[in-house]
Coordinates of C-alpha atoms and ligand atoms in Angstrom, one line a residue:
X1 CA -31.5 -26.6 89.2
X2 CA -32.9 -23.0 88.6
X3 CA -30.3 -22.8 85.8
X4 CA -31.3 -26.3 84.3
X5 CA -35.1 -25.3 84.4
X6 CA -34.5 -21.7 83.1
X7 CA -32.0 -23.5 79.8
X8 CA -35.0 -25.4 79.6
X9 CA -37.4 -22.7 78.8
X10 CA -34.8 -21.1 76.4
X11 CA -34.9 -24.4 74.4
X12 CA -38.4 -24.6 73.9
X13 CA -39.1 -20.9 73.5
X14 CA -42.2 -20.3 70.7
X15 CA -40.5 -20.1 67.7
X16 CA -42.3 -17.0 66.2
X17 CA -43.8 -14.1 69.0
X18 CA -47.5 -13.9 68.8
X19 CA -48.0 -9.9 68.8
X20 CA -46.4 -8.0 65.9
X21 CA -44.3 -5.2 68.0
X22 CA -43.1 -4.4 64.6
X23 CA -39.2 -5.1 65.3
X24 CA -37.5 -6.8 62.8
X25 CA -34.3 -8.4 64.2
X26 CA -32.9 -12.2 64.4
X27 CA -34.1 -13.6 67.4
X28 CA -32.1 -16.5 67.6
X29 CA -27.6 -15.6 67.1
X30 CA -24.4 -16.9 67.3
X31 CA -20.9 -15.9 68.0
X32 CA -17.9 -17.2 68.8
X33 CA -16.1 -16.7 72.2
X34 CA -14.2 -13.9 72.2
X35 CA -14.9 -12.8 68.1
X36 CA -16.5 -9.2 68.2
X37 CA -20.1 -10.2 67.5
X38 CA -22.9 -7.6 65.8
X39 CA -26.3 -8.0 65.7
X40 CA -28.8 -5.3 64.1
X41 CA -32.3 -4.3 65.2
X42 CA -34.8 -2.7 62.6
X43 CA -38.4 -1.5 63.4
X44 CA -41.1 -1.2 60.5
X45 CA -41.9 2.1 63.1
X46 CA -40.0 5.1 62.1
X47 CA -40.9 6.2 65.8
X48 CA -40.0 3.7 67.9
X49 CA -37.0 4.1 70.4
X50 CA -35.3 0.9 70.5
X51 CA -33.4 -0.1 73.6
X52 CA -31.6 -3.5 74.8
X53 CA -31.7 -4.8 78.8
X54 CA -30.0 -7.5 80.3
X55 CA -26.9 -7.4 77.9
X56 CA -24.0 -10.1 79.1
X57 CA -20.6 -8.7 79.8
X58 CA -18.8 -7.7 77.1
X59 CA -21.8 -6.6 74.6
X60 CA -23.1 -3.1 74.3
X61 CA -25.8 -1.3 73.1
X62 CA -25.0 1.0 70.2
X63 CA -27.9 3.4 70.4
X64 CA -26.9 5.6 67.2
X65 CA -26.6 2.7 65.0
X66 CA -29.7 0.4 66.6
X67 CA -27.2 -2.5 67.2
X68 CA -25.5 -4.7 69.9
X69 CA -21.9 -5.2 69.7
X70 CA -18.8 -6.0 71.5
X71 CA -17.1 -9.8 72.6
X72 CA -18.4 -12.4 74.5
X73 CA -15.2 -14.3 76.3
X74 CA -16.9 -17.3 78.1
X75 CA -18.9 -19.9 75.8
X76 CA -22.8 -20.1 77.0
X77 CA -26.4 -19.5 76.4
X78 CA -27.0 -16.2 76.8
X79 CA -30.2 -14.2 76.7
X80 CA -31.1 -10.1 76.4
X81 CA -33.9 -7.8 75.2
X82 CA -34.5 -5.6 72.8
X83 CA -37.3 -3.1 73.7
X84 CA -39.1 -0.9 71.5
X85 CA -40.7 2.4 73.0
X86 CA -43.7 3.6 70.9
X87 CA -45.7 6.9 72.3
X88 CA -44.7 5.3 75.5
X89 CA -46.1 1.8 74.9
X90 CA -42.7 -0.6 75.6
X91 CA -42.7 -4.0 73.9
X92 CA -40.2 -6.7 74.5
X93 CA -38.3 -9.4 72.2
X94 CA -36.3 -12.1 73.6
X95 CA -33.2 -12.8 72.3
X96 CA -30.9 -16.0 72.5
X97 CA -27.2 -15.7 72.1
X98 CA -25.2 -18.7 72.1
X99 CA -21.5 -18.3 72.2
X100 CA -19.8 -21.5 71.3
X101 CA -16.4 -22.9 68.7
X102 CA -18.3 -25.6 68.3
X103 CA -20.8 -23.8 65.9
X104 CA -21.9 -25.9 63.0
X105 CA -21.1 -22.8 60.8
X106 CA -19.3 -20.8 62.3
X107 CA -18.2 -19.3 58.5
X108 CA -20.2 -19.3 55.8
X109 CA -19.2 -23.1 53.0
X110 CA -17.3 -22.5 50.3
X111 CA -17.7 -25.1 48.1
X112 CA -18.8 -27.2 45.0
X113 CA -22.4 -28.4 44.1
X114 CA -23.3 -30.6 41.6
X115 CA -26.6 -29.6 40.4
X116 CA -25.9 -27.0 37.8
X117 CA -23.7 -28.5 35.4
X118 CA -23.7 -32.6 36.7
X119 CA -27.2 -33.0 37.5
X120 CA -28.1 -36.9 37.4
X121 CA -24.2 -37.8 36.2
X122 CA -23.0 -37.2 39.8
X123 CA -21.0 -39.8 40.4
X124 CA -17.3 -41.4 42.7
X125 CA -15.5 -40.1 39.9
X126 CA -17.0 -36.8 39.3
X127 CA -17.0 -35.8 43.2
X128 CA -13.2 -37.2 43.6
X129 CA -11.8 -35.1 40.8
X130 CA -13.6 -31.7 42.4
X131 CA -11.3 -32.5 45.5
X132 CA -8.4 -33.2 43.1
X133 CA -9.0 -29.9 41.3
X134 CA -9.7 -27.4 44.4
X135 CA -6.3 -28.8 45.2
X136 CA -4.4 -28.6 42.0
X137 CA -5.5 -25.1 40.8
X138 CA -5.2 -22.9 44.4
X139 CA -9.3 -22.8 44.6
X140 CA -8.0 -25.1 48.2
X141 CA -5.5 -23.1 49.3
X142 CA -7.6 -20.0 48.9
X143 CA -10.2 -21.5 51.2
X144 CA -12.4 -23.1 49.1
X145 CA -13.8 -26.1 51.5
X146 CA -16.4 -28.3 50.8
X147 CA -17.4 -30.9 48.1
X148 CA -21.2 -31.6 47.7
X149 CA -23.3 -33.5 45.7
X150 CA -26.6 -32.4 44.7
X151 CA -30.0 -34.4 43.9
X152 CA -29.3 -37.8 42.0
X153 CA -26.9 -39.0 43.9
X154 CA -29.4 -41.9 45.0
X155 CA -30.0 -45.4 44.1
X156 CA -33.7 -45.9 42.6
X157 CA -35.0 -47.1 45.9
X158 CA -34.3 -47.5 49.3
X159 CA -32.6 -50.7 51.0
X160 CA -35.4 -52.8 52.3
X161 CA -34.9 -51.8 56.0
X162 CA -35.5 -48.2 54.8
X163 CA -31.8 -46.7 54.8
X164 CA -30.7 -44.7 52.5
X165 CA -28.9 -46.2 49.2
X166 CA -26.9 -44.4 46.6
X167 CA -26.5 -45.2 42.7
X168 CA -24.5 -48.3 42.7
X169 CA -23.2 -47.7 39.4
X170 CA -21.9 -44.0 39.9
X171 CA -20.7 -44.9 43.8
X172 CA -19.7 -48.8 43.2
X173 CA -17.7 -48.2 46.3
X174 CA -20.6 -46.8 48.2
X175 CA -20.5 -43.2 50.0
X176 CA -18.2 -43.7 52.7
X177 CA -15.3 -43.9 50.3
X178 CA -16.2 -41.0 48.8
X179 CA -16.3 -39.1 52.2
X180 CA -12.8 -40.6 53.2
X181 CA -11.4 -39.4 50.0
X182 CA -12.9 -35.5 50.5
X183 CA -11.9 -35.6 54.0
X184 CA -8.4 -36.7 53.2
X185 CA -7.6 -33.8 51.6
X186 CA -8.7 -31.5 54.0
X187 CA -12.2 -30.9 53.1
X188 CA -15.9 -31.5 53.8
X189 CA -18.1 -33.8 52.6
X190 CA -22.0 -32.9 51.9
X191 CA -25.1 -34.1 50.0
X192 CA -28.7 -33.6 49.3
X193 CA -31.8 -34.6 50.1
X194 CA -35.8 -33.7 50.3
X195 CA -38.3 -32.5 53.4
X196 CA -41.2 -34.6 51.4
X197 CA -41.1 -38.1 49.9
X198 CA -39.2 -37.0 46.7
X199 CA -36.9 -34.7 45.8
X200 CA -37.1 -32.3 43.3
X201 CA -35.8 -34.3 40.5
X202 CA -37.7 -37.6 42.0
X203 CA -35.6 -39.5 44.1
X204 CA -36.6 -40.4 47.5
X205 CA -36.6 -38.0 50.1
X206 CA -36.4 -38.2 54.0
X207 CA -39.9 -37.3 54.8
X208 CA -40.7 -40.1 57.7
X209 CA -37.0 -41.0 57.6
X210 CA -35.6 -38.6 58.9
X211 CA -33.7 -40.6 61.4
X212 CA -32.8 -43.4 59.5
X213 CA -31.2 -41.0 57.4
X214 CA -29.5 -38.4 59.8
X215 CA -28.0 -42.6 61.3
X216 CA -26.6 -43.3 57.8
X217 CA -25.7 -40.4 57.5
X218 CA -23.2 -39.9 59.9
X219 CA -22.3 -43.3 59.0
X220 CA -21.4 -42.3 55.6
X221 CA -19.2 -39.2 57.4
X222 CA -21.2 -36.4 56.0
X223 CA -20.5 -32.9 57.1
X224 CA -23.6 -31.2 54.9
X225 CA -27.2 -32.0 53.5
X226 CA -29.2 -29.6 51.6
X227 CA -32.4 -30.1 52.3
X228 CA -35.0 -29.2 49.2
X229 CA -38.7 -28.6 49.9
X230 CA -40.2 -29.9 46.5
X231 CA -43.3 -32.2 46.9
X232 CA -44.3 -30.7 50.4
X233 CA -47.2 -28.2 51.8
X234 CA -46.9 -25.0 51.1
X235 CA -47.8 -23.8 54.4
X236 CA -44.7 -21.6 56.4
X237 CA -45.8 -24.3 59.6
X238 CA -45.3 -26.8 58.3
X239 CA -42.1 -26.1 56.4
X240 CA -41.0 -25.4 60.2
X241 CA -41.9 -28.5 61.5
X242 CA -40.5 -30.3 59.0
X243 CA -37.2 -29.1 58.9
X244 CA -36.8 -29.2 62.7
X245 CA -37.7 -33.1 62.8
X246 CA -34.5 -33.0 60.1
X247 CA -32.5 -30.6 62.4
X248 CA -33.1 -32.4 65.5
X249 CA -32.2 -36.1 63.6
X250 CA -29.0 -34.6 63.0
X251 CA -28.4 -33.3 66.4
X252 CA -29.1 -36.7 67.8
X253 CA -26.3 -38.9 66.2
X254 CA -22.9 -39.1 66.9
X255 CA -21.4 -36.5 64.4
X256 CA -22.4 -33.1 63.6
X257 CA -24.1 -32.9 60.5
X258 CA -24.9 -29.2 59.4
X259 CA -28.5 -28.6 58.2
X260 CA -28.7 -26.1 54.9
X261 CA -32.5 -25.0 54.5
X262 CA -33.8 -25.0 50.8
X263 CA -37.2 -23.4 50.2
X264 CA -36.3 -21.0 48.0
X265 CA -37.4 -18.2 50.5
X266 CA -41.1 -18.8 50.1
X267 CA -41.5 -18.9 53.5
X268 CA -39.2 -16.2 55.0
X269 CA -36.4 -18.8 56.0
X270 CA -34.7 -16.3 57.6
X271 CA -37.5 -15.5 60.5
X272 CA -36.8 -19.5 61.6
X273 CA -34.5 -21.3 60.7
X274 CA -32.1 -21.0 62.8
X275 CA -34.9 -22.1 65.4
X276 CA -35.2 -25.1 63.1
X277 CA -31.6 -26.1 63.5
X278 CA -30.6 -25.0 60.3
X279 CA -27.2 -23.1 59.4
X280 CA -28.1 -21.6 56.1
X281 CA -31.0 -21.0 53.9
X282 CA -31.8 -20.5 50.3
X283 CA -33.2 -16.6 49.8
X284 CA -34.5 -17.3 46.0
X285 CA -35.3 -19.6 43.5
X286 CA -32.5 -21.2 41.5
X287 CA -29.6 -18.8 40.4
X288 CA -29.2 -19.1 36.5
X289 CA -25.9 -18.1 34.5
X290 CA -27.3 -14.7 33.4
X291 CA -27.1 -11.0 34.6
X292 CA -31.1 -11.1 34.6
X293 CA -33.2 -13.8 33.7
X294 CA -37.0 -12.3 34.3
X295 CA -39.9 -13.8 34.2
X296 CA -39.3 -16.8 36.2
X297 CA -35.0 -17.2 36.5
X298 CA -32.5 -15.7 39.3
X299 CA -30.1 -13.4 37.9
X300 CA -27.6 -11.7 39.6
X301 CA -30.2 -8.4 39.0
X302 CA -33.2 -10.8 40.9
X303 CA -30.3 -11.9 43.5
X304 CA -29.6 -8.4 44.5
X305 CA -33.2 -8.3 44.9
X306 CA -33.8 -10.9 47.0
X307 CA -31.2 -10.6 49.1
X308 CA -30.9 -6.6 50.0
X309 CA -33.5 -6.3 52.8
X310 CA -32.7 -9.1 54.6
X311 CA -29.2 -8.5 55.9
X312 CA -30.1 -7.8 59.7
X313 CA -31.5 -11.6 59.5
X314 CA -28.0 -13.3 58.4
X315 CA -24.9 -13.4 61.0
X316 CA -22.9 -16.1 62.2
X317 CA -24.2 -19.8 62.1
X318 CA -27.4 -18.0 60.5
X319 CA -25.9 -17.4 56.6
X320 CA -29.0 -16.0 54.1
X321 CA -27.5 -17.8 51.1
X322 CA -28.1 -16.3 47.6
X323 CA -27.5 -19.8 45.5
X324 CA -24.6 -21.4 43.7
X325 CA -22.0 -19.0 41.5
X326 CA -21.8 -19.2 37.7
X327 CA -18.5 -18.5 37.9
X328 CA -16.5 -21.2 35.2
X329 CA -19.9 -22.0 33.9
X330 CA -19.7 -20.0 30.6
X331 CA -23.4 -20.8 29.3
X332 CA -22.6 -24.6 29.7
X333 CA -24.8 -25.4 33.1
X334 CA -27.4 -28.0 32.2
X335 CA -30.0 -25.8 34.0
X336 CA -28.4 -23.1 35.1
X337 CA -29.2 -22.2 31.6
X338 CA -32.6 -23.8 30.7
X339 CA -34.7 -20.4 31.7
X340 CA -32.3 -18.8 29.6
X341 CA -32.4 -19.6 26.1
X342 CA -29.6 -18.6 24.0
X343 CA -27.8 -17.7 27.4
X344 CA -24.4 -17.6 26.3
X345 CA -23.6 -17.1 30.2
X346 CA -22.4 -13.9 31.7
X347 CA -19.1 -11.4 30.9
X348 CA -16.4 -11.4 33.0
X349 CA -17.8 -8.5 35.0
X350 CA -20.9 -10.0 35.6
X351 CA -19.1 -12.9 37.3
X352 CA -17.0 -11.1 38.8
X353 CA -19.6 -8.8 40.3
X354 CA -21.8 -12.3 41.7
X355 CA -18.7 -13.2 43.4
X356 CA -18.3 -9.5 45.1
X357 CA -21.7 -9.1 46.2
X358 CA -22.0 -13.1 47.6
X359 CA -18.3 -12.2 49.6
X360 CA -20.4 -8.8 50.6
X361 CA -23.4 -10.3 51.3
X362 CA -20.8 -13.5 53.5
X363 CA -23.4 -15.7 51.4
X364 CA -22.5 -19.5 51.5
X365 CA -20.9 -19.9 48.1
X366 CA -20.9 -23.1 46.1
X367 CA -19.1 -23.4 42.6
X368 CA -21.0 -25.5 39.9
X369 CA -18.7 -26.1 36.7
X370 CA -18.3 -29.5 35.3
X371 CA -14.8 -30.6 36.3
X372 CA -15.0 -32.7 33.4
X373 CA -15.4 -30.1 30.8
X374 CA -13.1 -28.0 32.3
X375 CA -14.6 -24.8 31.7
X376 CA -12.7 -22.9 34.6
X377 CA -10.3 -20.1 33.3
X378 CA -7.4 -18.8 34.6
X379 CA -9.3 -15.1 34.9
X380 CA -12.1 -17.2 36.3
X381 CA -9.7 -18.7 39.0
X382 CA -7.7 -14.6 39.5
X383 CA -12.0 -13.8 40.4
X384 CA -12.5 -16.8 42.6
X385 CA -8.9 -16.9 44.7
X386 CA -8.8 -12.9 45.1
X387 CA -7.9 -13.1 49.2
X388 CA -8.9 -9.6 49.5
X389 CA -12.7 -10.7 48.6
X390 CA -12.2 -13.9 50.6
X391 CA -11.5 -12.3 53.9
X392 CA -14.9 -10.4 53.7
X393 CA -17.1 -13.5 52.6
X394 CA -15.4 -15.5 55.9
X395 CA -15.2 -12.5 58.4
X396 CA -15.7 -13.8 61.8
X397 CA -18.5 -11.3 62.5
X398 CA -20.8 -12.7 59.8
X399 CA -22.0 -9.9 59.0
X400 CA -24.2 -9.4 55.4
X401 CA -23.7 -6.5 54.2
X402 CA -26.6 -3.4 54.7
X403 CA -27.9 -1.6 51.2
X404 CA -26.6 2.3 51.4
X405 CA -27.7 3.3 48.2
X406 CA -29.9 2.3 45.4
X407 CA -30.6 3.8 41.9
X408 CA -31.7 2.4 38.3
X409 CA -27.8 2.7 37.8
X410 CA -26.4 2.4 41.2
X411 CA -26.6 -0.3 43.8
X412 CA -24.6 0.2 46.9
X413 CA -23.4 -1.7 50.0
X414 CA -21.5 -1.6 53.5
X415 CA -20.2 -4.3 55.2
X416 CA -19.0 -4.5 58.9
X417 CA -16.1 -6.3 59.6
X418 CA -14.8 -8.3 62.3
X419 CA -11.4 -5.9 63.3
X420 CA -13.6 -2.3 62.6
X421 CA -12.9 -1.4 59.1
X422 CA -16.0 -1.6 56.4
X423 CA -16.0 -2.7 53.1
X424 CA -18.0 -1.0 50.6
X425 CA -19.1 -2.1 46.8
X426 CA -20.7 -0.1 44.0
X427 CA -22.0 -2.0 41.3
X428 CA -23.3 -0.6 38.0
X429 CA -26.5 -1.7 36.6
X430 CA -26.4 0.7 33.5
X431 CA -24.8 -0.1 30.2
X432 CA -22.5 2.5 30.3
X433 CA -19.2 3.9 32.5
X434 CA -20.2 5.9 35.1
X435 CA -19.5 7.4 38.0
X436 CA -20.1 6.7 41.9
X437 CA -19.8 8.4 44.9
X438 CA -19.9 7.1 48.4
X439 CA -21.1 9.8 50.9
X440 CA -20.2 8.9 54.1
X441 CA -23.3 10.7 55.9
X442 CA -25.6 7.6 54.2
X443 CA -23.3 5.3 56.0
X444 CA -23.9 4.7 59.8
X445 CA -20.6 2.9 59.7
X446 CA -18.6 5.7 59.3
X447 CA -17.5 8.7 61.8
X448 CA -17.6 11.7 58.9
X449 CA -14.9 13.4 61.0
X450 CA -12.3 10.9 60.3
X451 CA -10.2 10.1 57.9
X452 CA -9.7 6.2 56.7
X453 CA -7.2 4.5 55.0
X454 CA -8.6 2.7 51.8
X455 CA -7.7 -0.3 49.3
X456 CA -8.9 -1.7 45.9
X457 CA -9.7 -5.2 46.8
X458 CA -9.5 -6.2 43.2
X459 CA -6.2 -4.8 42.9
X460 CA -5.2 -4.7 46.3
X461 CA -3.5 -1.4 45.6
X462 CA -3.5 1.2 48.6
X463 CA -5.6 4.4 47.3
X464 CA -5.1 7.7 49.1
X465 CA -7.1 8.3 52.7
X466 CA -10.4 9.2 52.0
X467 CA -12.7 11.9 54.4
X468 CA -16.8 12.5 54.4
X469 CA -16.8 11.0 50.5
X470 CA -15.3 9.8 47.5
X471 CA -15.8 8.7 43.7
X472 CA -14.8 6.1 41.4
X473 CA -15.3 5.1 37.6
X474 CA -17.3 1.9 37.3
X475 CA -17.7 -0.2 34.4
X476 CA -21.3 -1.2 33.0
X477 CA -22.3 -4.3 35.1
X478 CA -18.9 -4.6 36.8
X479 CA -18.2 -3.9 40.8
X480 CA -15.8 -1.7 42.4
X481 CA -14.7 -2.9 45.9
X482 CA -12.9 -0.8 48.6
X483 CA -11.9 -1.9 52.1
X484 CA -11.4 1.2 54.8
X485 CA -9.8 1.0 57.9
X486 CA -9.0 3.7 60.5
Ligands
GLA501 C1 -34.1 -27.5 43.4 C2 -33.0 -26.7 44.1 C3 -31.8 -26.7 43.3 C4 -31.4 -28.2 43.0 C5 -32.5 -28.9 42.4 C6 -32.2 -30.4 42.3 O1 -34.5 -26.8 42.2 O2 -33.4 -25.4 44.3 O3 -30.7 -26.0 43.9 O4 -31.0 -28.7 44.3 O5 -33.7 -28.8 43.1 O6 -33.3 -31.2 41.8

């Protein structure tokens, strides 16, 4: 009973703390049983002494690095503190720590959205030949996942009862057919929808239907919806309520359906979704198929900065997600180029660099090429299939990798991974070759009395061990990745 009444509590905990104590931390995490699990704790206080009671077995408190860590064996709720001492004034946050393989994501998607290069032409056709492609050129095999449609997909109207219709001239067979076909080769089947009574592009949304919906739904099989905010109140409250009446429709039918937050991170998605049920959440506006696409368009540049203070939000079942690739687009999205004009797309490099930092960063990642343009390459598909890359976007621990270093010319990060090495990229914002050095005493990770073994993930090429620093060319807009292991 005291158990019941105590799980209780946990469940309807306030979803934000009233008093600033200035940490900034994820209050709400995930981990699978027996997976090492990591979570960092930051304080806007450059004094505070931050501590941890009540830790479960298994977990411990990493003092020198401000982190919990360590393996949780037996899958539960779980709760600990974090404490924060200031001029001997000691302030509490509660955190919730369910360990569970029955996550809804337990790994961040890789997959296929329609919206940059289909828009309103999604169709049967168009969805069943993605699954036919991931499978026929290795993107599958690699680990690519999940098939997803984007806005459009729906009829004009609803059916008169209110459930949810699609276009019955693009899905003449209606959705459940197109889900059968996904699933029958091995992958997941999503799709999109609205927190307000339209979508973006002004087809009905779920707003007030959010239960008819999640029913149909999981009717139709669907794994996946992205949920898009256009049309709804600005205000962060209400964005909260209304994604939790989505999250908890979805948690009340019969088959898991995963909840991916899209606001665009106007709101801070990262401070509560998770409390809202969701999986992932959108850190920026729409991702365009350019290196930098100021005023008013995501570039990889405008990714980097959306995404590099966050990382201590994102973990397992939590994903910050930094928006579709451009990889195979070429300058021929429909509006993944519109902010752009005269975008001919991005070098080589440049994709190759999104797809680095989104396997650094273990952002969801979602292709967008038309399948029926074919624009994928074969040094599009060498980018897209490199394992080495792969295993650090779908590391167990989650983990988003931290900012060590950033210049005009230099951006830096470190990623923990799940069996103790780190990855580390360097990526050149300059025009021109230059060179970079990691120093080891800017990167907590490391012990700078060891020596670690390291590897060119793009190459895959063993480099000599490497102690307290090293250096590497990098070309203009390109990404150098290394992986370093005891
Ligand atoms: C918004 C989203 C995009 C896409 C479109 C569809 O702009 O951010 O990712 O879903 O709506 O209309």
């Amino acid at each position: 009973m005291k158990g019941l009444i105590y799980t209780l509590l946990l469940l309807f905990m306030p979803l934000v703390a009233s008093a600033d104590n200035g940490l900034r931390c994820a209050k709400n995490v995930f981990s699978q049983p027996n997976v090492r699990f990591m979570h960092k704790i930051k304080s806007i206080h450059s004094d505070a002494v931050i501590g941890v009671k009540g830790l479960p077995n298994g977990l411990q408190w990493n003092a020198r690095r401000n982190l919990v860590e360590g393996k949780v064996k037996t899958p539960g709720i779980y709760t600990y503190s974090i404490t924060s001492t200031i001029k001997g004034q000691v302030s509490e946050e509660q955190i919730r720590l369910t360990v569970s393989d029955k996550l809804a994501m337990p790994l961040p998607f890789m997959g296929w959205l329609s919206w940059n290069s289909v828009e309103g032409d999604v169709s049967e056709a168009i969805v069943k030949s993605v699954a036919d492609m991931f499978r026929a050129n290795g993107l599958y095999q690699a680990g690519w996942n999940t098939v997803m449609m984007d806005d459009l997909w729906q009829a004009r109207k609803r059916a008169d009862d209110g459930k949810p219709l699609p276009d019955p001239k693009r899905f003449p067979n209606g959705l459940r057919t197109v889900a059968d076909y996904v699933h029958a080769k091995g992958m997941k089947f999503g799709l999109y929808t609205d927190a307000a009574n339209k979508t973006c592009a002004g087809a009905f949304g779920s707003y007030g239907y959010e239960q008819i919906d999640a029913e149909q739904y999981a009717q139709w099989d669907v794994d996946i919806v992205k949920c898009d905010y256009c049309h709804a109140p600005t205000e962060q409250d209400t964005a909260i309520v209304r994604y939790r009446r989505l999250g908890d429709a979805f948690k009340a039918v019969a088959r898991p359906i995963t909840l991916y937050i899209c606001e665009w991170g106007d709101r801070k998605p990262w401070l509560w979704g998770a409390e809202a049920g969701g999986s992932c959440w959108r850190v920026s506006a729409d991702v365009r198929d350019r290196w930098t696409c100021e005023p008013g368009g995501t570039g990889v540049v405008e990714s980097i900065k959306a995404m590099k203070d966050i990382a201590q939000y994102s973990g397992v079942n939590r994903f910050n997600d930094a928006d579709m690739l451009c990889t195979g687009l070429h300058g021929k999205g429909k509006s993944s180029n519109d902010l752009c004009f005269g975008s001919p797309g991005m070098t080589q490099d440049e994709y190759a660099t999104q797809f680095a930092l989104w396997c650094m960063w273990s952002s969801p990642m979602a292709l967008s090429f038309d399948p029926r343009a074919n624009t994928l390459t074969k040094e599009d598909l060498k980018i897209l299939t490199n394992r080495h890359l792969i295993a650090l976007n779908q590391d167990r621990m989650g983990q988003q990798a931290d900012l060590i270093s950033e210049t005009d010319s230099l951006v830096m990060f470190a990623k923990d991974l799940e069996n103790g090495d780190v990855a580390l990229s360097v990526t050149n914002m300059s025009g021109k070759l230059l060179e970079a050095t990691f120093d080891f005493t800017q990167i907590p990770a490391f012990d700078t009395n060891k020596r670690y073994q390291c590897r060119d993930l793009w190459t895959g090429e063993k480099l000599s061990a490497v102690k307290q620093s090293f250096a590497t060319k990098v070309r203009p807009h390109a990404t150098r990745m290394f992986r370093l292991s005891e």
